[in-house]
Short mmCIF file of C-alpha atoms in Angstrom, two decimals:
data_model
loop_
_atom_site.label_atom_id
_atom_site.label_comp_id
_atom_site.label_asym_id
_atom_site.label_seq_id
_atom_site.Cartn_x
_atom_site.Cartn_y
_atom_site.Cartn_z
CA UNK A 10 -52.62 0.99 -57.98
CA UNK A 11 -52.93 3.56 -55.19
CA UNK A 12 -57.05 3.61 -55.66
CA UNK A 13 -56.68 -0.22 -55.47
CA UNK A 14 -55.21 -0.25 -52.24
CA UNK A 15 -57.10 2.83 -50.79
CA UNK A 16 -60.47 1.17 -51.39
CA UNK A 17 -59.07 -2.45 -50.12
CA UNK A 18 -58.37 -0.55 -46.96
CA UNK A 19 -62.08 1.05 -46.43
CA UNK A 20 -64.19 -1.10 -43.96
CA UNK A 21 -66.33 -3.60 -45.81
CA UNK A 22 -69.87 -4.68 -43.44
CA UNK A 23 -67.91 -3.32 -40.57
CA UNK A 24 -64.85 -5.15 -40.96
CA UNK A 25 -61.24 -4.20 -42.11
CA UNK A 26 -59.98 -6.84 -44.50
CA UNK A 27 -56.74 -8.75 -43.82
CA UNK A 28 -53.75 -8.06 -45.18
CA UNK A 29 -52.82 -11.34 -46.54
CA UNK A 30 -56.48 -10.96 -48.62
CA UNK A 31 -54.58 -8.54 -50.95
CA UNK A 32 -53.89 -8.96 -54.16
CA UNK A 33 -49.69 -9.33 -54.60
CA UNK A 34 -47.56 -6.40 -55.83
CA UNK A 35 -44.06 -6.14 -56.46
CA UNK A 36 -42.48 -4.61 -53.55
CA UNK A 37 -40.78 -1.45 -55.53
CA UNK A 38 -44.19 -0.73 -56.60
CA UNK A 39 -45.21 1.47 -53.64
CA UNK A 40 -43.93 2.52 -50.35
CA UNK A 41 -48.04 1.40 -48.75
CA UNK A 42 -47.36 -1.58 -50.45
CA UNK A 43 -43.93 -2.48 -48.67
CA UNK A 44 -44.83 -1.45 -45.01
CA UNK A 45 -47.82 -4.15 -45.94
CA UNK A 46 -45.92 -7.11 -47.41
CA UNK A 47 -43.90 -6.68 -44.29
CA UNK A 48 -46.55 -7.12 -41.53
CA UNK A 49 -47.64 -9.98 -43.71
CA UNK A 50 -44.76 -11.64 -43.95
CA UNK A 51 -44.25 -11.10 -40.12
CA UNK A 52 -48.32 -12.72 -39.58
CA UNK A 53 -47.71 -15.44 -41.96
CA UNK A 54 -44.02 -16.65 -40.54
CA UNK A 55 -44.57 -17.38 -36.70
CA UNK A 56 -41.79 -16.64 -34.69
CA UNK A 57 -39.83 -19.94 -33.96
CA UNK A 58 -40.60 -21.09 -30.12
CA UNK A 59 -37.46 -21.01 -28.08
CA UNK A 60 -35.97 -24.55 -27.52
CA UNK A 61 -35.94 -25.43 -23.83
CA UNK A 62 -32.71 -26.72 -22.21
CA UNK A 63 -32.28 -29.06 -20.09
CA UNK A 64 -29.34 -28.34 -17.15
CA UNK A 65 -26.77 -30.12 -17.49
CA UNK A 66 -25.78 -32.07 -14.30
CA UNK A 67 -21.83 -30.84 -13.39
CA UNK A 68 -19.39 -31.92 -10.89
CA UNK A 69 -18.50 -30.07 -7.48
CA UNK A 70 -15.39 -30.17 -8.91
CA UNK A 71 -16.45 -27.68 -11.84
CA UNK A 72 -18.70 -25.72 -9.74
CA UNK A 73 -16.00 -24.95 -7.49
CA UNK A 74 -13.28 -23.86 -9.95
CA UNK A 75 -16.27 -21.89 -11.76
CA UNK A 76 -16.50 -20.02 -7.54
CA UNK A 77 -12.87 -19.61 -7.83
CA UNK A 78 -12.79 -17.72 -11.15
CA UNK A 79 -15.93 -15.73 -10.10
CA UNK A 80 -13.98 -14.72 -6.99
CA UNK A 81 -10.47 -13.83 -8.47
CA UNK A 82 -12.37 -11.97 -11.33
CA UNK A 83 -14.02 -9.27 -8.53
CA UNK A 84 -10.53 -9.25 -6.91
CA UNK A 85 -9.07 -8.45 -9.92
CA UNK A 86 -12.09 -5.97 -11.10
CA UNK A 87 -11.78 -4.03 -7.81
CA UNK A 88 -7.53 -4.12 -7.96
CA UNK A 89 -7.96 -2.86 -11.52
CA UNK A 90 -10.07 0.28 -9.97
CA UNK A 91 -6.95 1.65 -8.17
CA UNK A 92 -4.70 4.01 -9.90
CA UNK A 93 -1.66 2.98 -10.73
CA UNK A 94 1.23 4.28 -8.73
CA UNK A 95 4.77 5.13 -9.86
CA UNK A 96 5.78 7.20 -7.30
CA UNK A 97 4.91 7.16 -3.51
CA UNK A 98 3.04 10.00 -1.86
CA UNK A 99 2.59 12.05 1.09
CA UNK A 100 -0.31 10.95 3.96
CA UNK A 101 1.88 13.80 6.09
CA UNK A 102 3.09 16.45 4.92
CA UNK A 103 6.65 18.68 5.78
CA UNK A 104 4.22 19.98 8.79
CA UNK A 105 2.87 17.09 9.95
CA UNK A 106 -0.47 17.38 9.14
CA UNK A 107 -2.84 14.77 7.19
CA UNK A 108 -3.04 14.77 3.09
CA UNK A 109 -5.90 12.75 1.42
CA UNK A 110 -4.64 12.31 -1.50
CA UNK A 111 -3.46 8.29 -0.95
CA UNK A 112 -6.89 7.46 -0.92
CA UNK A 113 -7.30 7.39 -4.32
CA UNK A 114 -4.57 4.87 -5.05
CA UNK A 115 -6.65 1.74 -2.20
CA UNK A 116 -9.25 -0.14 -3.04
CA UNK A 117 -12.08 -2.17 -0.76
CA UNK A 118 -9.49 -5.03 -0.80
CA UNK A 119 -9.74 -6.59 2.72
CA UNK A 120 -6.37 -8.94 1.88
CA UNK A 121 -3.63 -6.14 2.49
CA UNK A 122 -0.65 -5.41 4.78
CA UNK A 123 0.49 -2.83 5.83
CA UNK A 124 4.84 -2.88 6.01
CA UNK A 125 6.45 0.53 8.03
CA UNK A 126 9.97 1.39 8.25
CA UNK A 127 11.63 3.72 10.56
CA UNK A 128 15.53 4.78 11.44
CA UNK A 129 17.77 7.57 11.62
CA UNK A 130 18.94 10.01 9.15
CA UNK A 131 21.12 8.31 6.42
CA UNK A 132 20.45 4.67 7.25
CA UNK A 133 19.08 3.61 4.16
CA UNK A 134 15.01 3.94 4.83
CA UNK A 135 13.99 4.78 1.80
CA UNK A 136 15.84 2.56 0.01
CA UNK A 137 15.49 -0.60 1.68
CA UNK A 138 11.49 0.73 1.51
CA UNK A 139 11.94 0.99 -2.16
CA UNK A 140 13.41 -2.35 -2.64
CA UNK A 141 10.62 -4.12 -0.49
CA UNK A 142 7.82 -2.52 -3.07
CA UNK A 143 9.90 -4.52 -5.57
CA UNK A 144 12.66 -2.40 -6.84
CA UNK A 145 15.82 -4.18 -7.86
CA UNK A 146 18.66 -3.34 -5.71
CA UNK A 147 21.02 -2.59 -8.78
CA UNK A 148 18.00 -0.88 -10.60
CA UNK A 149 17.99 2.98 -11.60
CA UNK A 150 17.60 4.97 -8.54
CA UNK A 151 15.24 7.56 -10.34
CA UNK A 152 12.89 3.97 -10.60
CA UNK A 153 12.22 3.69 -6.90
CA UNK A 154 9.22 4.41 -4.97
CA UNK A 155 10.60 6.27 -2.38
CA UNK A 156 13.34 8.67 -3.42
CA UNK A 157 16.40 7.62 -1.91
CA UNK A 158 18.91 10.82 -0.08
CA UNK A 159 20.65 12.23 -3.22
CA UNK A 160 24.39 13.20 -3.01
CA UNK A 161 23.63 17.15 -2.38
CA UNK A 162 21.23 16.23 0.58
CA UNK A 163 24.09 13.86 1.83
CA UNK A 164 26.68 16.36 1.58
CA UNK A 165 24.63 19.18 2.91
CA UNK A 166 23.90 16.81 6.34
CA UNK A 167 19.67 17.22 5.79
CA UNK A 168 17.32 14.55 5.65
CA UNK A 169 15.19 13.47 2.34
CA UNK A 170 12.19 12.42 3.26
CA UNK A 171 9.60 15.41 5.77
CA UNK A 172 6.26 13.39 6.73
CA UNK A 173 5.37 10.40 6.16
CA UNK A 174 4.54 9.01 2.23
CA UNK A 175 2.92 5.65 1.14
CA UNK A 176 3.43 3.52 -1.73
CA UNK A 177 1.57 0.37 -2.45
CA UNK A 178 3.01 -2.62 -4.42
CA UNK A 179 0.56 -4.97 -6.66
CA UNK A 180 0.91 -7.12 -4.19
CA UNK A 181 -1.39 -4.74 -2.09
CA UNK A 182 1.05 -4.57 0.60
CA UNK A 183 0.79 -0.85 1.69
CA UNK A 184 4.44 1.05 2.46
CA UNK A 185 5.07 3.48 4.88
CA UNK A 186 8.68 5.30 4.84
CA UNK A 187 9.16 8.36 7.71
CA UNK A 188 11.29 11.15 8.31
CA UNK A 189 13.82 10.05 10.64
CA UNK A 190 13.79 10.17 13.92
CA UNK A 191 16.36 11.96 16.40
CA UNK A 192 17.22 13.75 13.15
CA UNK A 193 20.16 16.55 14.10
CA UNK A 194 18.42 18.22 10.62
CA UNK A 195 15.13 18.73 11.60
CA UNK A 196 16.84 19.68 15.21
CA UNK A 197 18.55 22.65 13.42
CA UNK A 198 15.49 23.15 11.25
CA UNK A 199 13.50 24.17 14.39
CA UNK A 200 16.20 26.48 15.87
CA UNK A 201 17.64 28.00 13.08
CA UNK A 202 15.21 27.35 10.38
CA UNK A 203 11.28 27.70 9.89
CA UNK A 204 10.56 28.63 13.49
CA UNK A 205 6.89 27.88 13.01
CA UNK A 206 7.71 24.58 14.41
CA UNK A 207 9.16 25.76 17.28
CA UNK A 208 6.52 25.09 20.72
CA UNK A 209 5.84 27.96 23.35
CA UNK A 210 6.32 24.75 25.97
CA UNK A 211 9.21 22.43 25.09
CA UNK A 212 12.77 22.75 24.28
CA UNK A 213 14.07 22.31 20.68
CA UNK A 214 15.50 19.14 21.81
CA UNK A 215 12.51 17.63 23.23
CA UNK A 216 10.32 18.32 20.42
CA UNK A 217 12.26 15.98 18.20
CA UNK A 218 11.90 13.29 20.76
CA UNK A 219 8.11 13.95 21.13
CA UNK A 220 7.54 13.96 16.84
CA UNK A 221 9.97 10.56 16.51
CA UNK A 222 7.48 9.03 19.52
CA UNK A 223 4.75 10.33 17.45
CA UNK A 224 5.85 8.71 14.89
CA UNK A 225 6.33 5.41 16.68
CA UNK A 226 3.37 5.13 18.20
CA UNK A 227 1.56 6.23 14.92
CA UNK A 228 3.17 3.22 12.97
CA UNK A 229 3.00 0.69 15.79
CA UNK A 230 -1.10 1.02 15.34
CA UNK A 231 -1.35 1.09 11.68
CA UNK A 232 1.32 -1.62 10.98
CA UNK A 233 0.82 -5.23 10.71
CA UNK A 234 5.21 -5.46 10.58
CA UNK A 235 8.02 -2.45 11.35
CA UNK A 236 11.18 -2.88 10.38
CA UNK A 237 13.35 -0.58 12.30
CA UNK A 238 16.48 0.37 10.17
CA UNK A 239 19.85 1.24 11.88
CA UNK A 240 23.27 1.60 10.20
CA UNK A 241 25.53 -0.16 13.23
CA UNK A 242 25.01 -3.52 15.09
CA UNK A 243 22.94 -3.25 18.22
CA UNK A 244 22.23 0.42 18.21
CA UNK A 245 20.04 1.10 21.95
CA UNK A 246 18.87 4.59 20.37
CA UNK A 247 15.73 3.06 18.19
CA UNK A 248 15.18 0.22 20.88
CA UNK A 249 14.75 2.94 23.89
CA UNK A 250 12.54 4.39 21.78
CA UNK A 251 10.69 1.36 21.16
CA UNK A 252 10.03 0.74 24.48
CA UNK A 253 8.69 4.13 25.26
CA UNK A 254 6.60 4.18 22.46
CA UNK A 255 5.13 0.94 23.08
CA UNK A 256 4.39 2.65 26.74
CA UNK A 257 2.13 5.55 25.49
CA UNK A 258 0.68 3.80 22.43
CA UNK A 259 -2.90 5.03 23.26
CA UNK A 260 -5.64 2.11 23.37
CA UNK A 261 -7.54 1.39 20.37
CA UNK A 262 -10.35 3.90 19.16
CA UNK A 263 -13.03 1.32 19.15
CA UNK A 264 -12.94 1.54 23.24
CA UNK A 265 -13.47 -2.46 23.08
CA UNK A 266 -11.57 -5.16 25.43
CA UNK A 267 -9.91 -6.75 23.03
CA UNK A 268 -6.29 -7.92 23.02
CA UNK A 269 -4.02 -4.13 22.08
CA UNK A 270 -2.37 -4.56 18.60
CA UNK A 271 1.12 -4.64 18.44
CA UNK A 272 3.14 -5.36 15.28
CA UNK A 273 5.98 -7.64 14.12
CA UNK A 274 9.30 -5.92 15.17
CA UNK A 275 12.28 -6.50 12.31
CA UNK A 276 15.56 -5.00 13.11
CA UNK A 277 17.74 -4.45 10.23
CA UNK A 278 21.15 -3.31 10.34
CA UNK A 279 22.30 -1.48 7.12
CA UNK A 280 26.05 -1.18 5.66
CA UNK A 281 27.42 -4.26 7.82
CA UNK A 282 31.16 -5.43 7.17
CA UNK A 283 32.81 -8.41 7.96
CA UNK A 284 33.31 -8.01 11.36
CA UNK A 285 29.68 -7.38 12.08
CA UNK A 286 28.79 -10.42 10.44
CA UNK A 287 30.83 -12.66 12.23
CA UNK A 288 29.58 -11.41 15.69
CA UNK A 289 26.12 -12.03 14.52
CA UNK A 290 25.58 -13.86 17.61
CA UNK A 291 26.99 -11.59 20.51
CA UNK A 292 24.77 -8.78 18.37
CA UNK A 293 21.24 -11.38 18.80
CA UNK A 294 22.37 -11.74 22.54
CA UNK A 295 22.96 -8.20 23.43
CA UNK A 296 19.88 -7.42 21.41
CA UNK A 297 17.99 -9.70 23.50
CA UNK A 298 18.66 -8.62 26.70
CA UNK A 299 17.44 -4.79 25.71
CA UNK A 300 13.94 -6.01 24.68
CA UNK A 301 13.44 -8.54 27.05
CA UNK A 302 11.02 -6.55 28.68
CA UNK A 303 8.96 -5.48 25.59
CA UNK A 304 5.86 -7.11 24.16
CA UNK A 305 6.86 -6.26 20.54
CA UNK A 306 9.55 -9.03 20.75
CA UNK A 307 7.13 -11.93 22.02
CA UNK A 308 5.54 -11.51 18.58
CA UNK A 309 6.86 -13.58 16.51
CA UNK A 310 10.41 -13.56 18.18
CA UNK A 311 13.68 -11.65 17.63
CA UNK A 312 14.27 -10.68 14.24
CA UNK A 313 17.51 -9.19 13.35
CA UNK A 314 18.74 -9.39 9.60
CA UNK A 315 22.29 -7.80 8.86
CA UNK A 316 22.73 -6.18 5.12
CA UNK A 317 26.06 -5.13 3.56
CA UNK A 318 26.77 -2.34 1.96
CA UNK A 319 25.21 -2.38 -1.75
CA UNK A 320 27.80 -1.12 -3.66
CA UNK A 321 26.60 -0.78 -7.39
CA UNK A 322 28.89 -0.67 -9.78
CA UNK A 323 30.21 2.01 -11.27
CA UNK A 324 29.06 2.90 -14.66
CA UNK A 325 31.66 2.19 -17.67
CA UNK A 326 33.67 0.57 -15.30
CA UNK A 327 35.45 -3.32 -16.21
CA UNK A 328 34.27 -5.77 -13.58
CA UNK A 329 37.54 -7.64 -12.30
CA UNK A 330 37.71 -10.87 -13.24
CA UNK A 331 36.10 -14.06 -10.99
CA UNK A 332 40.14 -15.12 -9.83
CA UNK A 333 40.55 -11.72 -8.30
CA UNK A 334 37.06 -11.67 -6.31
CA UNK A 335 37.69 -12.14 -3.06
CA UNK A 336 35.70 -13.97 0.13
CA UNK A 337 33.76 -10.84 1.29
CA UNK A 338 33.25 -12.85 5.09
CA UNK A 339 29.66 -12.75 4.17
CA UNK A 340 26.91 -13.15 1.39
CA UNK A 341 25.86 -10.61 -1.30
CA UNK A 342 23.59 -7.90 -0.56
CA UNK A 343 20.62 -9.68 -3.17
CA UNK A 344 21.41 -12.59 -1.33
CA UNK A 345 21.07 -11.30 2.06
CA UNK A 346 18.14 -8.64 0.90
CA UNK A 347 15.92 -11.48 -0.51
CA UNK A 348 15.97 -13.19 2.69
CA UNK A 349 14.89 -10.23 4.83
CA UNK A 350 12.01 -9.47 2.24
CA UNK A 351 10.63 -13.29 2.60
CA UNK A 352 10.53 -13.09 6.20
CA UNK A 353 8.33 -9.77 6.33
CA UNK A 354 6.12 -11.07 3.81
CA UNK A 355 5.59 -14.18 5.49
CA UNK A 356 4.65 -13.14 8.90
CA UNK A 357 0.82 -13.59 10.31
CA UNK A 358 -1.07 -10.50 9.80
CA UNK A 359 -2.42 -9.52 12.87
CA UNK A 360 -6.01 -7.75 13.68
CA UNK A 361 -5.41 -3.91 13.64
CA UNK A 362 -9.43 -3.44 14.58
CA UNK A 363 -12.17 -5.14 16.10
CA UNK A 364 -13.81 -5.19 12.57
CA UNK A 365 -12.68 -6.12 9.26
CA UNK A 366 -11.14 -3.89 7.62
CA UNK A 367 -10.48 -2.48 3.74
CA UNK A 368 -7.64 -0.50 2.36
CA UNK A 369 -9.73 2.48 2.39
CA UNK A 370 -11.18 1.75 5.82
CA UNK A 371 -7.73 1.71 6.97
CA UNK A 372 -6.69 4.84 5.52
CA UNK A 373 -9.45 6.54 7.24
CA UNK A 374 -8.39 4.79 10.81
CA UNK A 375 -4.64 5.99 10.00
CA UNK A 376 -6.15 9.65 9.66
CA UNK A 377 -8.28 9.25 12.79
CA UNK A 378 -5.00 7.42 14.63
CA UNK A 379 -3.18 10.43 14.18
CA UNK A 380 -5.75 13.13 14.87
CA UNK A 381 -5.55 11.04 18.80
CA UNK A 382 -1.82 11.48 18.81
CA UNK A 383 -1.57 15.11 18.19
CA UNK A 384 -4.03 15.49 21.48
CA UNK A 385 -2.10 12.53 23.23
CA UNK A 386 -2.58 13.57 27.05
CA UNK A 387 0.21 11.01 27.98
CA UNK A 388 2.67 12.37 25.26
CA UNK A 389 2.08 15.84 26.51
CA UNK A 390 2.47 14.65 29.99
CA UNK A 391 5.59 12.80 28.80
CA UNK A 392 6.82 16.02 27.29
CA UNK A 393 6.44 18.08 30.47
CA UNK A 394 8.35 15.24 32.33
CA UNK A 395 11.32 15.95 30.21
CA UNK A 396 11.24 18.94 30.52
CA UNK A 397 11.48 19.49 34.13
#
């Protein structure tokens, strides 16, 4: 059999035989013999032409909802490239100085909004932060973003949070909580504590008011809303502030002529009682005529929302029965919460650049916002002033 096929394979006048000219074998006859009933079986059997298609004609109506899955599948492929976060993180650190490390948490969505909140020590920052990235207010504590002040900070009179940190929510709205500002704790940190922080130029006193303008001004250009957080009605310390801050916010870095950036103002007032609530009123009035000459106000308005004190119940504990709840003089803090976080996600987002922007564009611009801050001639010239 192997001669057979060796001399059908020699060139006969010139020419090399066909395969399908050989005699048949049984294919477990020989390994030549297989590789050649296999090319002849390919020769013999054409390969079946492709059937052409017609398009079929569809409606706008399907084209468009075919757009509309196209588009919220790339929205969803680029979300599902951000890491997950469970925790927020620090964009400043306990000296003030810019960490990268939120970056890796953004995305190149261009839908996003950026939410700050700012207030004194104690007033309930983090918290209320925590609850706006969606935390439930009678959730675990250990569960929140933003770590709220623990009982041994409260008792010891320090602050929780140094810096600035940033969550963001699924809802790619992007969370800044602060250290507070006017803090008496980071007061006594710079004259009894680290004294790194302490300036050759300015009094101990004066550099707090300088770092909570800092911080202002910082938030009032990367921040579509700020919710200012105070734990009385109508306190003038944050709204003095305000105004000076909205004084020596720098212009924007892109040197153009457009209109400055300002964001929506919310003033909350934490741990309200009855009597707070029933002057709501008086409070709007009086708060009113202390930023009638501000710009932040002619936003969108004056917002003021009132919160009482969320006291979770005690674990173990028998809740008393519905006869012996009484009229509080006001609503329920879920009640009162929910309506403060549909008004700040609600409100127009405003232009913070002259160019569209993404979450890690913004990032970048937050660095770049505070870089011009830290050489600020008019806060250094501000400094001086109170000084003298």
């Amino acid at each position: 059999q192997h001669y057979f096929i060796q001399s059908n394979l020699r060139m006969v006048e010139g020419e090399r035989l066909k395969p399908k000219n050989l005699p048949s074998f049984k294919e477990n006859d020989s390994p030549i013999h297989t590789i050649l009933t296999k090319e002849t079986r390919q020769k013999e059997s054409p390969e079946p032409q492709a059937v052409k298609t017609l398009p079929v004609p569809t409606s706008s109506s399907s084209t468009r909802s075919r757009k509309k899955a196209s588009i919220h599948q790339t929205l969803l492929n680029k979300l599902s490239a951000a890491n997950e976060m469970s925790h927020a993180v620090p964009i400043l650190d306990y000296q003030l100085q810019w960490v990268d490390k939120g970056i890796e948490y953004l995305t190149d969505n261009k839908d996003f909004c950026v939410v700050g909140v700012i207030g004194g020590q104690g007033v309930g920052k983090s918290t209320i932060a925590s609850m706006l990235a969606g935390a439930r207010p009678t959730g675990a504590r250990r569960s929140y973003m933003f770590w709220p002040q623990s009982r041994d900070v409260r008792e010891n009179g320090v602050n929780q949070t140094y810096g600035v940190y940033m969550a963001v929510s699924t809802e790619r709205f992007i969370f800044l909580d602060t250290q507070p500002i006017l803090s008496h704790s980071l007061l006594d940190n710079i004259m009894y504590g680290d004294r790194s922080f302490m300036s050759e130029h300015l009094s101990p006193d004066t550099q707090i008011e300088i770092q909570s303008l800092q911080m202002l001004t910082f938030l009032m250009s990367v921040c579509h809303v700020l919710v200012v957080i105070s734990d009385f009605s109508v306190d003038p310390m944050p709204v003095s502030l305000l105004k000076t801050a909205e004084m020596l916010k720098p212009p924007p870095l892109d040197n153009t002529t457009r209109e400055e950036h300002l964001p929506h103002v919310v003033f909350v007032y934490n741990f309200s009682d009855r009597s707070d609530f029933s002057q709501r009123e008086d409070h709007k009035a009086t708060l009113q005529n202390l930023t009638k000459h501000s710009k932040l106000v002619d936003q969108g308005g004056l917002m003021a929302y009132w919160l009482p004190d969320n006291k979770l119940p005690v674990r173990g504990a028998t809740p008393p029965p519905p006869q012996y709840l009484q009229y509080q003089g006001h609503a329920s803090f879920q009640h009162c919460f929910e309506q403060l976080r549909n008004k700040v996600f609600s409100l127009p987002r405003g232009s913070l650049s002259s160019h569209p922007l993404t979450e890690k564009t913004w990032f970048h611009m937050a660095a770049r916002v505070w870089d011009s801050l830290q050489k600020s001639q008019q806060l250094i010239e501000y400094g001086r002033l109170l000084q003298s």
